[in-house]
CSV table of C-alpha atoms and ligand atoms in Angstrom, one decimal:
chain,number,residue,atom,x,y,z
F,1,MET,CA,8.7,26.7,19.9
F,2,SER,CA,5.8,28.5,21.4
F,3,GLY,CA,2.4,26.8,21.7
F,4,LYS,CA,1.5,23.5,20.0
F,5,ILE,CA,-0.7,22.2,17.3
F,6,VAL,CA,-3.2,19.7,18.5
F,7,ILE,CA,-4.6,16.9,16.3
F,8,GLY,CA,-7.6,14.6,16.7
F,9,ILE,CA,-7.7,11.4,14.5
F,10,LEU,CA,-10.9,9.6,13.5
F,11,GLY,CA,-9.9,5.9,13.0
F,12,SER,CA,-6.9,3.9,13.9
F,13,GLY,CA,-6.8,1.0,11.4
F,14,THR,CA,-4.2,0.5,8.7
F,15,VAL,CA,-3.7,4.2,7.8
F,16,GLY,CA,-4.5,5.6,11.2
F,17,SER,CA,-1.9,3.5,12.9
F,18,GLY,CA,0.6,4.4,10.1
F,19,VAL,CA,0.0,8.1,10.7
F,20,ILE,CA,0.7,7.7,14.4
F,21,GLU,CA,3.8,5.7,13.6
F,22,VAL,CA,5.2,8.2,11.1
F,23,LEU,CA,4.4,11.2,13.5
F,24,LYS,CA,6.2,9.4,16.3
F,25,LYS,CA,9.1,8.3,14.2
F,26,ASN,CA,9.8,11.6,12.5
F,27,ILE,CA,8.4,14.0,15.1
F,28,SER,CA,11.7,15.9,15.7
F,29,ASP,CA,12.2,16.8,12.0
F,30,ILE,CA,8.5,17.4,11.5
F,31,GLU,CA,8.3,19.9,14.4
F,32,GLN,CA,11.4,21.7,13.1
F,33,ARG,CA,9.8,21.9,9.6
F,34,VAL,CA,6.6,23.3,11.1
F,35,GLY,CA,8.3,25.5,13.8
F,36,ARG,CA,5.8,24.4,16.5
F,37,SER,CA,5.3,21.2,18.5
F,38,ILE,CA,2.6,18.8,17.3
F,39,SER,CA,0.6,16.4,19.4
F,40,ILE,CA,-2.1,13.9,18.9
F,41,LYS,CA,-4.7,14.4,21.7
F,42,SER,CA,-7.4,11.9,20.9
F,43,VAL,CA,-8.1,9.0,18.6
F,44,LEU,CA,-11.6,7.8,17.8
F,45,VAL,CA,-12.2,4.1,17.4
F,46,ARG,CA,-15.2,1.8,17.4
F,47,ASP,CA,-13.9,-0.8,19.7
F,48,LEU,CA,-12.1,0.4,22.8
F,49,THR,CA,-11.2,-3.1,24.0
F,50,LYS,CA,-9.1,-4.0,20.9
F,51,LYS,CA,-5.4,-4.3,21.6
F,52,ARG,CA,-3.5,-1.4,19.9
F,53,ASP,CA,0.2,-1.4,20.6
F,54,HIS,CA,0.9,1.8,18.6
F,55,LEU,CA,-1.4,3.9,20.7
F,56,GLU,CA,0.4,3.9,24.1
F,57,GLY,CA,0.2,7.3,25.7
F,58,ILE,CA,-2.6,8.5,23.4
F,59,GLN,CA,-6.2,9.0,24.6
F,60,LEU,CA,-8.7,6.7,22.9
F,61,THR,CA,-12.3,7.4,22.7
F,62,ASN,CA,-15.5,6.0,21.1
F,63,LYS,CA,-17.3,9.4,21.3
F,64,VAL,CA,-16.7,11.7,18.4
F,65,GLU,CA,-17.7,14.7,20.5
F,66,ASP,CA,-14.5,14.3,22.5
F,67,ILE,CA,-12.7,15.4,19.3
F,68,LEU,CA,-15.2,17.6,17.5
F,69,ASP,CA,-16.1,19.6,20.6
F,70,ASP,CA,-12.6,20.0,21.9
F,71,PRO,CA,-11.5,23.6,21.3
F,72,GLU,CA,-7.9,22.7,21.7
F,73,ILE,CA,-8.0,20.4,18.6
F,74,ALA,CA,-7.2,22.4,15.5
F,75,ILE,CA,-6.8,19.6,12.9
F,76,VAL,CA,-9.1,16.6,12.4
F,77,VAL,CA,-7.8,13.7,10.4
F,78,GLU,CA,-10.5,11.4,9.1
F,79,LEU,CA,-9.2,7.8,8.5
F,80,MET,CA,-12.4,5.7,9.2
F,81,GLY,CA,-13.4,5.1,5.6
F,82,GLY,CA,-16.8,4.7,4.0
F,83,LEU,CA,-19.3,7.5,3.3
F,84,HIS,CA,-21.2,7.8,6.6
F,85,PRO,CA,-20.6,8.9,9.3
F,86,SER,CA,-17.2,10.1,7.9
F,87,LEU,CA,-18.9,12.8,5.8
F,88,GLU,CA,-21.0,14.1,8.7
F,89,TYR,CA,-18.0,14.1,11.1
F,90,MET,CA,-15.9,16.0,8.6
F,91,LEU,CA,-18.6,18.6,8.1
F,92,ARG,CA,-19.1,19.0,11.8
F,93,ALA,CA,-15.4,19.4,12.3
F,94,MET,CA,-15.3,22.2,9.7
F,95,GLU,CA,-18.4,23.9,11.3
F,96,ALA,CA,-16.4,23.8,14.6
F,97,GLY,CA,-13.6,25.7,12.8
F,98,LYS,CA,-11.2,22.7,12.5
F,99,HIS,CA,-9.1,22.0,9.5
F,100,VAL,CA,-9.9,18.6,7.9
F,101,ILE,CA,-7.6,16.0,6.3
F,102,THR,CA,-8.8,12.7,4.8
F,103,ALA,CA,-7.6,9.7,2.8
F,104,ASN,CA,-11.2,8.8,1.9
F,105,LYS,CA,-11.7,8.7,-1.9
F,106,ASP,CA,-15.3,7.6,-1.5
F,107,VAL,CA,-16.2,10.8,0.3
F,108,VAL,CA,-14.0,13.1,-1.8
F,109,ALA,CA,-15.4,11.7,-5.1
F,110,GLN,CA,-19.0,11.9,-4.0
F,111,PHE,CA,-19.1,14.9,-1.7
F,112,GLY,CA,-16.0,16.9,-2.5
F,113,GLU,CA,-18.0,19.9,-3.7
F,114,HIS,CA,-20.0,20.0,-0.5
F,115,LEU,CA,-16.9,19.6,1.6
F,116,PHE,CA,-15.1,22.4,-0.2
F,117,ALA,CA,-18.0,24.7,0.1
F,118,THR,CA,-18.3,24.0,3.8
F,119,ALA,CA,-14.5,24.5,4.3
F,120,GLU,CA,-14.7,27.8,2.5
F,121,GLN,CA,-17.7,29.0,4.5
F,122,HIS,CA,-15.9,28.2,7.8
F,123,LYS,CA,-12.5,29.4,6.5
F,124,VAL,CA,-10.7,26.1,7.2
F,125,GLU,CA,-8.5,23.9,5.0
F,126,PHE,CA,-9.6,20.6,3.4
F,127,ARG,CA,-6.9,18.3,2.1
F,128,PHE,CA,-7.0,14.8,0.7
F,129,GLU,CA,-3.5,14.0,-0.8
F,130,ALA,CA,-3.8,10.3,0.3
F,131,SER,CA,-7.1,9.7,-1.4
F,132,VAL,CA,-5.5,8.9,-4.8
F,133,GLY,CA,-2.3,6.9,-5.2
F,134,GLY,CA,-1.7,6.4,-1.5
F,135,GLY,CA,1.8,7.7,-0.8
F,136,ILE,CA,2.4,9.1,-4.3
F,137,PRO,CA,2.2,12.9,-4.4
F,138,ILE,CA,-0.4,13.7,-7.1
F,139,ILE,CA,-3.2,16.0,-5.7
F,140,THR,CA,-0.7,18.7,-4.7
F,141,PRO,CA,1.3,18.4,-8.0
F,142,LEU,CA,-1.9,18.8,-10.0
F,143,LYS,CA,-3.3,21.6,-7.8
F,144,GLN,CA,0.0,23.5,-7.6
F,145,CYS,CA,3.1,22.3,-9.3
F,146,LEU,CA,1.5,21.7,-12.8
F,147,THR,CA,-0.9,24.6,-12.9
F,148,ALA,CA,1.2,26.3,-15.6
F,149,ASN,CA,0.1,23.6,-18.0
F,150,LYS,CA,-3.0,22.8,-19.9
F,151,ILE,CA,-3.5,19.2,-19.1
F,152,SER,CA,-4.7,17.0,-22.0
F,153,LEU,CA,-4.4,13.5,-20.5
F,154,ILE,CA,-4.2,11.8,-17.1
F,155,MET,CA,-3.8,8.1,-17.3
F,156,GLY,CA,-3.1,6.0,-14.2
F,157,ILE,CA,-2.8,2.7,-12.5
F,158,VAL,CA,-4.5,3.6,-9.3
F,159,ASN,CA,-5.7,0.3,-7.9
F,160,GLY,CA,-3.0,-1.8,-6.3
F,161,THR,CA,-5.1,-5.0,-6.0
F,162,THR,CA,-5.9,-5.3,-9.6
F,163,ASN,CA,-2.4,-4.3,-10.7
F,164,TYR,CA,-1.1,-7.1,-8.5
F,165,MET,CA,-3.6,-9.6,-10.1
F,166,LEU,CA,-2.8,-8.5,-13.7
F,167,THR,CA,1.0,-8.7,-12.9
F,168,LYS,CA,0.6,-12.3,-11.6
F,169,MET,CA,-1.6,-13.3,-14.5
F,170,THR,CA,1.1,-12.0,-16.9
F,171,GLU,CA,4.1,-13.4,-15.1
F,172,ASP,CA,2.7,-16.8,-14.1
F,173,GLY,CA,0.0,-17.3,-16.8
F,174,SER,CA,-2.5,-17.9,-13.9
F,175,ASP,CA,-6.2,-17.4,-14.3
F,176,TYR,CA,-8.3,-14.7,-12.7
F,177,GLU,CA,-9.9,-16.7,-9.9
F,178,GLU,CA,-6.6,-18.1,-8.8
F,179,VAL,CA,-4.9,-14.7,-8.5
F,180,LEU,CA,-7.9,-13.2,-6.8
F,181,GLN,CA,-7.6,-15.8,-4.0
F,182,GLU,CA,-3.9,-15.0,-3.8
F,183,ALA,CA,-4.6,-11.3,-3.5
F,184,GLN,CA,-7.1,-11.9,-0.8
F,185,ALA,CA,-4.7,-14.2,1.1
F,186,LYS,CA,-2.0,-11.5,1.0
F,187,GLY,CA,-4.5,-8.9,2.3
F,188,TYR,CA,-4.4,-6.7,-0.8
F,189,ALA,CA,-8.0,-7.4,-2.0
F,190,GLU,CA,-10.9,-6.8,0.3
F,191,ALA,CA,-12.9,-9.8,1.6
F,192,ASN,CA,-15.5,-8.5,-0.8
F,193,PRO,CA,-13.2,-7.4,-3.6
F,194,ALA,CA,-15.9,-6.0,-5.9
F,195,ALA,CA,-14.8,-2.3,-5.6
F,196,ASP,CA,-11.3,-3.3,-6.7
F,197,VAL,CA,-11.9,-5.8,-9.5
F,198,GLU,CA,-15.1,-4.2,-10.9
F,199,GLY,CA,-13.2,-0.9,-11.2
F,200,PHE,CA,-15.2,1.3,-8.8
F,201,ASP,CA,-12.2,2.1,-6.5
F,202,ALA,CA,-10.3,3.3,-9.6
F,203,ALA,CA,-13.4,5.2,-10.8
F,204,ARG,CA,-13.5,7.2,-7.5
F,205,LYS,CA,-9.9,8.1,-8.0
F,206,ALA,CA,-10.4,8.9,-11.7
F,207,ALA,CA,-13.3,11.3,-10.7
F,208,ILE,CA,-10.9,13.1,-8.3
F,209,LEU,CA,-8.0,13.3,-10.8
F,210,GLY,CA,-10.3,14.4,-13.6
F,211,SER,CA,-11.9,17.1,-11.5
F,212,ILE,CA,-8.6,18.6,-10.5
F,213,GLY,CA,-6.8,18.1,-13.8
F,214,PHE,CA,-9.5,19.7,-15.9
F,215,ASN,CA,-10.8,22.1,-13.3
F,216,THR,CA,-14.4,20.9,-13.8
F,217,ARG,CA,-16.5,18.8,-11.5
F,218,ILE,CA,-16.5,15.1,-12.5
F,219,ARG,CA,-19.2,13.2,-10.7
F,220,LEU,CA,-18.9,9.5,-10.1
F,221,ASP,CA,-21.9,8.9,-12.5
F,222,ASP,CA,-19.8,10.6,-15.2
F,223,VAL,CA,-17.2,7.9,-15.1
F,224,SER,CA,-17.6,4.9,-17.4
F,225,VAL,CA,-16.4,1.8,-15.5
F,226,GLU,CA,-15.3,-1.6,-16.7
F,227,GLY,CA,-13.2,-3.8,-14.3
F,228,ILE,CA,-10.9,-6.7,-14.8
F,229,ASN,CA,-13.4,-9.4,-14.0
F,230,ASN,CA,-13.7,-10.6,-17.6
F,231,ILE,CA,-10.0,-10.8,-18.3
F,232,LYS,CA,-8.9,-14.3,-19.0
F,233,ALA,CA,-5.5,-16.0,-19.2
F,234,ALA,CA,-6.0,-16.2,-22.9
F,235,ASP,CA,-6.3,-12.4,-23.3
F,236,ILE,CA,-3.1,-11.9,-21.3
F,237,ALA,CA,-1.4,-14.5,-23.5
F,238,TYR,CA,-2.6,-12.8,-26.8
F,239,ALA,CA,-1.5,-9.4,-25.4
F,240,LYS,CA,2.0,-10.8,-24.8
F,241,GLU,CA,2.1,-12.4,-28.2
F,242,LEU,CA,1.2,-9.0,-29.8
F,243,GLY,CA,3.7,-7.0,-27.8
F,244,TYR,CA,1.4,-5.6,-25.1
F,245,VAL,CA,0.6,-5.9,-21.4
F,246,VAL,CA,-2.9,-5.7,-19.9
F,247,LYS,CA,-3.4,-2.9,-17.3
F,248,LEU,CA,-6.5,-1.5,-15.6
F,249,LEU,CA,-6.3,2.2,-16.3
F,250,ALA,CA,-8.1,5.3,-15.0
F,251,VAL,CA,-8.2,7.7,-17.9
F,252,ALA,CA,-9.2,11.4,-18.0
F,253,LYS,CA,-8.9,12.9,-21.4
F,254,ASP,CA,-9.7,16.3,-22.9
F,255,TYR,CA,-11.7,16.0,-26.2
F,256,GLY,CA,-11.9,19.8,-26.8
F,257,ASP,CA,-15.4,21.1,-27.6
F,258,LYS,CA,-16.8,17.6,-27.0
F,259,GLY,CA,-15.7,17.9,-23.4
F,260,VAL,CA,-13.8,15.6,-21.0
F,261,ASN,CA,-14.2,11.9,-20.9
F,262,VAL,CA,-13.3,10.0,-17.7
F,263,ARG,CA,-13.3,6.2,-17.6
F,264,VAL,CA,-11.8,3.1,-16.1
F,265,HIS,CA,-11.2,0.0,-18.2
F,266,PRO,CA,-8.5,-2.6,-19.1
F,267,VAL,CA,-6.1,-1.6,-21.9
F,268,PHE,CA,-3.5,-3.4,-24.0
F,269,LEU,CA,-0.5,-1.1,-23.4
F,270,PRO,CA,2.7,-1.5,-25.6
F,271,SER,CA,5.3,-3.2,-23.4
F,272,SER,CA,7.5,-0.1,-23.9
F,273,HIS,CA,5.0,2.3,-22.4
F,274,PRO,CA,6.1,3.7,-18.9
F,275,LEU,CA,2.9,2.4,-17.3
F,276,ALA,CA,3.5,-1.1,-18.7
F,277,MET,CA,6.5,-1.4,-16.4
F,278,VAL,CA,4.4,-0.6,-13.2
F,279,ASN,CA,4.0,-4.0,-11.5
F,280,ASP,CA,2.6,-5.7,-8.4
F,281,VAL,CA,0.8,-3.4,-6.0
F,282,PHE,CA,2.6,-0.3,-7.3
F,283,ASN,CA,0.6,2.6,-8.7
F,284,ALA,CA,1.6,5.3,-11.2
F,285,ILE,CA,-0.1,8.3,-12.8
F,286,PHE,CA,1.0,9.5,-16.2
F,287,ILE,CA,0.2,13.1,-17.1
F,288,ARG,CA,0.5,15.0,-20.3
F,289,GLY,CA,0.7,18.8,-20.1
F,290,ASN,CA,1.4,21.4,-22.8
F,291,ALA,CA,4.5,22.8,-21.1
F,292,ILE,CA,5.9,19.8,-19.1
F,293,GLY,CA,5.2,17.2,-21.8
F,294,ASP,CA,4.9,13.8,-20.3
F,295,ALA,CA,5.4,13.2,-16.6
F,296,MET,CA,4.9,10.1,-14.5
F,297,PHE,CA,4.4,9.8,-10.7
F,298,TYR,CA,5.2,6.3,-9.4
F,299,GLY,CA,5.2,4.7,-6.0
F,300,ARG,CA,3.2,2.7,-3.4
F,301,GLY,CA,-0.5,3.3,-3.8
F,302,ALA,CA,-1.6,1.7,-0.5
F,303,GLY,CA,-0.3,0.4,2.8
F,304,ALA,CA,0.1,1.9,6.3
F,305,LEU,CA,3.3,3.9,6.0
F,306,PRO,CA,3.1,5.0,2.3
F,307,THR,CA,-0.4,6.3,2.8
F,308,ALA,CA,0.6,7.9,6.1
F,309,SER,CA,3.4,9.7,4.3
F,310,ALA,CA,0.7,11.6,2.3
F,311,VAL,CA,-1.6,12.2,5.3
F,312,VAL,CA,1.2,13.5,7.5
F,313,ALA,CA,2.4,15.8,4.7
F,314,ASP,CA,-1.1,17.3,4.7
F,315,ILE,CA,-0.9,17.8,8.4
F,316,ILE,CA,2.4,19.5,8.0
F,317,ALA,CA,1.0,21.8,5.3
F,318,VAL,CA,-1.9,22.8,7.5
F,319,ALA,CA,0.3,23.3,10.5
F,320,ARG,CA,2.7,25.5,8.6
F,321,ASN,CA,-0.2,27.7,7.5
F,322,LEU,CA,-1.4,27.9,11.1
F,323,VAL,CA,2.0,29.0,12.2
F,324,ILE,CA,2.4,31.8,9.7
F,325,GLY,CA,-1.3,32.7,10.0
F,326,ASN,CA,-2.0,32.0,6.3
F,327,THR,CA,-5.7,31.6,5.7
F,328,ALA,CA,-5.6,32.0,1.9
F,329,THR,CA,-5.0,28.4,0.8
F,330,VAL,CA,-6.0,26.7,-2.5
F,331,GLY,CA,-9.6,25.5,-2.2
F,332,CYS,CA,-11.9,24.1,-4.8
F,333,THR,CA,-10.3,24.5,-8.3
F,334,CYS,CA,-13.4,23.4,-10.3
F,335,TYR,CA,-13.9,26.9,-11.9
F,336,ASN,CA,-15.0,25.3,-15.3
F,337,ASN,CA,-18.2,23.6,-16.3
F,338,ARG,CA,-17.0,21.3,-19.1
F,339,PRO,CA,-19.4,18.9,-20.8
F,340,ILE,CA,-18.8,15.2,-20.4
F,341,CYS,CA,-17.7,13.7,-23.7
F,342,PRO,CA,-19.8,10.4,-24.0
F,343,LEU,CA,-17.8,7.2,-24.2
F,344,GLU,CA,-19.4,6.4,-27.6
F,345,GLU,CA,-17.5,9.4,-29.1
F,346,THR,CA,-14.1,8.3,-27.8
F,347,GLU,CA,-11.7,6.5,-30.1
F,348,ALA,CA,-9.2,3.7,-29.8
F,349,SER,CA,-8.0,0.5,-31.5
F,350,TYR,CA,-9.7,-2.6,-30.2
F,351,TYR,CA,-8.7,-6.2,-29.6
F,352,ILE,CA,-11.6,-8.5,-30.1
F,353,ARG,CA,-11.5,-12.2,-29.2
F,354,LEU,CA,-14.4,-14.4,-30.5
F,355,GLN,CA,-15.2,-18.0,-30.9
F,356,VAL,CA,-16.8,-19.1,-34.1
F,357,ASP,CA,-17.9,-22.2,-36.1
F,358,ASP,CA,-15.0,-23.9,-37.8
F,359,GLU,CA,-16.3,-23.9,-41.4
F,360,PRO,CA,-15.6,-22.2,-44.7
F,361,GLY,CA,-16.9,-18.6,-45.2
F,362,VAL,CA,-16.8,-17.7,-41.5
F,363,LEU,CA,-13.9,-15.2,-41.8
F,364,GLY,CA,-15.7,-13.5,-44.7
F,365,ALA,CA,-18.9,-13.2,-42.7
F,366,ILE,CA,-17.1,-11.6,-39.8
F,367,ALA,CA,-15.1,-9.2,-42.0
F,368,THR,CA,-18.4,-8.1,-43.6
F,369,ALA,CA,-20.0,-7.5,-40.2
F,370,PHE,CA,-17.0,-5.2,-39.3
F,371,GLY,CA,-17.1,-3.5,-42.7
F,372,ASN,CA,-20.9,-2.8,-42.3
F,373,CYS,CA,-20.2,-1.0,-39.1
F,374,ASP,CA,-17.3,1.0,-40.7
F,375,VAL,CA,-14.8,-0.8,-38.5
F,376,SER,CA,-11.5,-1.3,-40.3
F,377,LEU,CA,-9.4,-4.3,-39.3
F,378,LYS,CA,-5.6,-4.0,-38.8
F,379,SER,CA,-5.1,-7.8,-38.3
F,380,VAL,CA,-7.1,-11.0,-38.0
F,381,ILE,CA,-5.6,-14.2,-36.7
F,382,GLN,CA,-7.3,-17.6,-36.4
F,383,THR,CA,-5.5,-18.9,-33.4
F,384,ARG,CA,-6.6,-22.2,-31.9
F,385,MET,CA,-9.5,-24.6,-31.4
F,386,VAL,CA,-11.5,-24.3,-28.2
F,387,ASN,CA,-13.5,-27.5,-28.0
F,388,ILE,CA,-15.5,-27.5,-31.3
F,389,HIS,CA,-15.0,-23.7,-32.0
F,390,ALA,CA,-12.3,-21.8,-33.7
F,391,GLU,CA,-10.9,-18.8,-31.8
F,392,ILE,CA,-10.3,-15.7,-33.7
F,393,VAL,CA,-8.5,-12.5,-32.6
F,394,ALA,CA,-9.0,-9.3,-34.5
F,395,VAL,CA,-7.3,-5.9,-33.9
F,396,THR,CA,-9.0,-2.9,-35.4
F,397,HIS,CA,-7.6,0.4,-36.6
F,398,VAL,CA,-8.5,3.5,-34.5
F,399,VAL,CA,-12.3,3.7,-34.5
F,400,LYS,CA,-15.1,5.3,-32.5
F,401,HIS,CA,-16.4,3.3,-29.5
F,402,LYS,CA,-20.0,3.4,-30.8
F,403,LYS,CA,-18.9,1.7,-34.1
F,404,VAL,CA,-17.2,-1.2,-32.2
F,405,GLU,CA,-20.4,-1.6,-30.1
F,406,ALA,CA,-22.5,-1.7,-33.3
F,407,ALA,CA,-20.1,-4.4,-34.7
F,408,ARG,CA,-20.4,-6.3,-31.4
F,409,GLU,CA,-24.2,-6.4,-31.8
F,410,LEU,CA,-24.0,-7.5,-35.5
F,411,LEU,CA,-21.4,-10.2,-34.7
F,412,GLU,CA,-23.4,-11.5,-31.8
F,413,ALA,CA,-26.4,-12.0,-34.1
F,414,LEU,CA,-24.4,-14.0,-36.7
F,415,PRO,CA,-25.3,-17.7,-36.5
F,416,VAL,CA,-21.6,-18.7,-37.1
F,417,VAL,CA,-20.5,-16.7,-34.0
F,418,ASP,CA,-20.7,-18.7,-30.8
F,419,LYS,CA,-19.6,-15.9,-28.5
F,420,ILE,CA,-17.6,-12.7,-28.2
F,421,CYS,CA,-15.2,-13.5,-25.4
F,422,ASN,CA,-13.7,-10.0,-24.9
F,423,ILE,CA,-13.2,-6.6,-26.4
F,424,ILE,CA,-10.3,-4.6,-25.0
F,425,ARG,CA,-8.9,-1.2,-26.0
F,426,VAL,CA,-5.4,-1.1,-27.5
F,427,ASP,CA,-3.3,2.0,-26.7
F,428,ASP,CA,-1.1,2.6,-29.7
F,429,GLU,CA,-0.6,6.4,-29.2
E,1,LIG,P1,-9.4,0.3,8.5
E,1,LIG,O1,-8.1,-0.4,8.7
E,1,LIG,O2,-10.7,-0.4,8.3
E,1,LIG,O3,-9.6,1.3,9.8
E,1,LIG,C1,-10.7,2.0,10.0
E,1,LIG,C2,-10.6,2.6,11.4
E,1,LIG,O4,-11.7,3.5,11.6
E,1,LIG,C3,-10.6,1.6,12.6
E,1,LIG,O5,-9.8,2.0,13.6
E,1,LIG,C4,-12.1,1.6,13.1
E,1,LIG,O6,-12.2,1.4,14.4
E,1,LIG,C5,-12.4,3.1,12.8
E,1,LIG,N1,-13.8,3.3,12.5
E,1,LIG,C6,-14.5,2.9,11.4
E,1,LIG,N2,-15.8,3.3,11.5
E,1,LIG,C7,-15.9,3.9,12.7
E,1,LIG,C8,-17.0,4.6,13.3
E,1,LIG,N3,-18.2,4.6,12.8
E,1,LIG,N4,-16.8,5.2,14.5
E,1,LIG,C9,-15.6,5.1,15.1
E,1,LIG,N5,-14.5,4.5,14.5
E,1,LIG,C10,-14.7,3.9,13.3
E,1,LIG,O7,-9.3,1.3,7.3
E,1,LIG,P2,-8.0,1.8,6.5
E,1,LIG,O8,-7.5,0.8,5.6
E,1,LIG,O9,-7.0,2.4,7.5
E,1,LIG,O10,-8.6,3.0,5.6
E,1,LIG,C11,-8.9,4.3,6.2
E,1,LIG,C12,-9.2,5.2,5.0
E,1,LIG,O11,-8.0,5.4,4.3
E,1,LIG,C13,-10.2,4.8,4.0
E,1,LIG,O12,-11.0,5.9,3.6
E,1,LIG,C14,-9.4,4.2,2.9
E,1,LIG,O13,-10.1,4.3,1.6
E,1,LIG,C15,-8.3,5.2,2.9
E,1,LIG,N6,-7.1,4.6,2.3
E,1,LIG,C16,-6.6,3.4,2.7
E,1,LIG,C17,-5.4,2.9,2.1
E,1,LIG,C18,-4.9,1.6,2.6
E,1,LIG,O14,-3.8,1.2,2.1
E,1,LIG,N7,-5.5,0.9,3.6
E,1,LIG,C19,-4.8,3.6,1.1
E,1,LIG,C20,-5.3,4.8,0.7
E,1,LIG,C21,-6.4,5.3,1.3
E,1,LIG,P3,-11.9,-0.1,15.1
E,1,LIG,O15,-10.4,-0.1,15.0
E,1,LIG,O16,-12.3,0.0,16.5
E,1,LIG,O17,-12.6,-1.1,14.2
E,2,LIG,N1,-8.1,-1.1,-2.5
E,2,LIG,C1,-7.2,-0.1,-2.8
E,2,LIG,C2,-6.1,-0.7,-3.8
E,2,LIG,C3,-6.5,0.5,-1.6
E,2,LIG,O1,-6.1,-1.9,-4.0
E,2,LIG,O2,-5.4,0.1,-4.4
E,2,LIG,C4,-5.9,1.9,-1.8
E,2,LIG,O3,-6.9,2.8,-2.1
């Protein structure tokens, strides 16, 4: 093997150390696959005094210039996380003619367009397979293997923390606060778990999937976001009783002339749906194409080695192109400019749980409010007493989101309604 391909890594935390471990463990096969030797020259960290067993023999630095200004380094792998200075370092690496690989969904979702334009201008590659679904191959399948299809739907469980929490709530009947503490203790949820439980982590991944799947730029602001922070043990129990499981889904759907809608929200999924069987911290992405039909990609959405699997595959892909001198790689695929279909125009069945006064005529008043908003009910059950109030669960037929929102307003104004506890979409497709 003549010459070698030299890499610089920005960050050596969970994923960075995983990348170094995978490269060390599988180096012989990797080098044969590439046809050239591969070496990590420098790793950027913040704290040079931290003990790092996995970095023996590798040069550590806290000066990014040691990597960005080193002409020998051909590939820069960004694994620091956060928007800044990760974005600036990646841009500088590209400007210096280096290929860039990242696992950073925050940067890709917000600055993907800018990064692609800079990569194109400087004739370098920009890859980000690990940014969605951790170790699950999904960016490359969407950008390459599924390009024969017109994609109509992408629907995924893309946040491991919330999937773990919902699984625990379903299996043990535990309440939200309890499982959140458990997820934090196990190191799944962040110390500040807002990005996970409020749906923003999934929204970034949804924006990336939607942009690639529909070949149109989906900005973070285009994604409607609802997390799992209002899901109660009661909702999980009713879901079970009705034959569903609750999952937090990232959904990107084609609404034809109305455009593309991208959203994150909890859903009642039929227990027989393939995504309903994805439990714990596992992720899965379900895709519907007009040639392949339905396909699902399943695996570990986070963690050192699974995420490193995707990052190292990107390194191998760039290295192979370097070896054969291929500069014509797939860049930005957002060649369309599709409108964003507003959430109000999307349709679903809805589960509505509300607490009302326990007196005659209440069911009639509620049914009238739904009827006035053109919301047709599939079923209504008066289920139990909660203190002095009766709890009612209604499931609607498929209806536009704006009609359900109108019904919510009308119901909230009814004197007999104490509160609307939750409204959750029901997937009955
Ligand atoms: P992490 O454990 O917090 O590691 C971050 C690393 O970057 C640390 O080594 C840190 O240095 C270094 N770093 C951070 N800011 C820096 C700065 N300004 N200058 C120099 N070094 C800096 O993060 P992670 O979990 O590995 O995540 C890395 C990226 O992968 C993120 O974009 C994340 O979203 C993405 N990702 C993570 C997972 C996962 O399972 N963790 C899965 C998919 C994608 P010190 O060690 O000195 O503190
Ligand atoms: N916080 C993320 C999750 C990590 O729970 O899935 C992987 O992006």
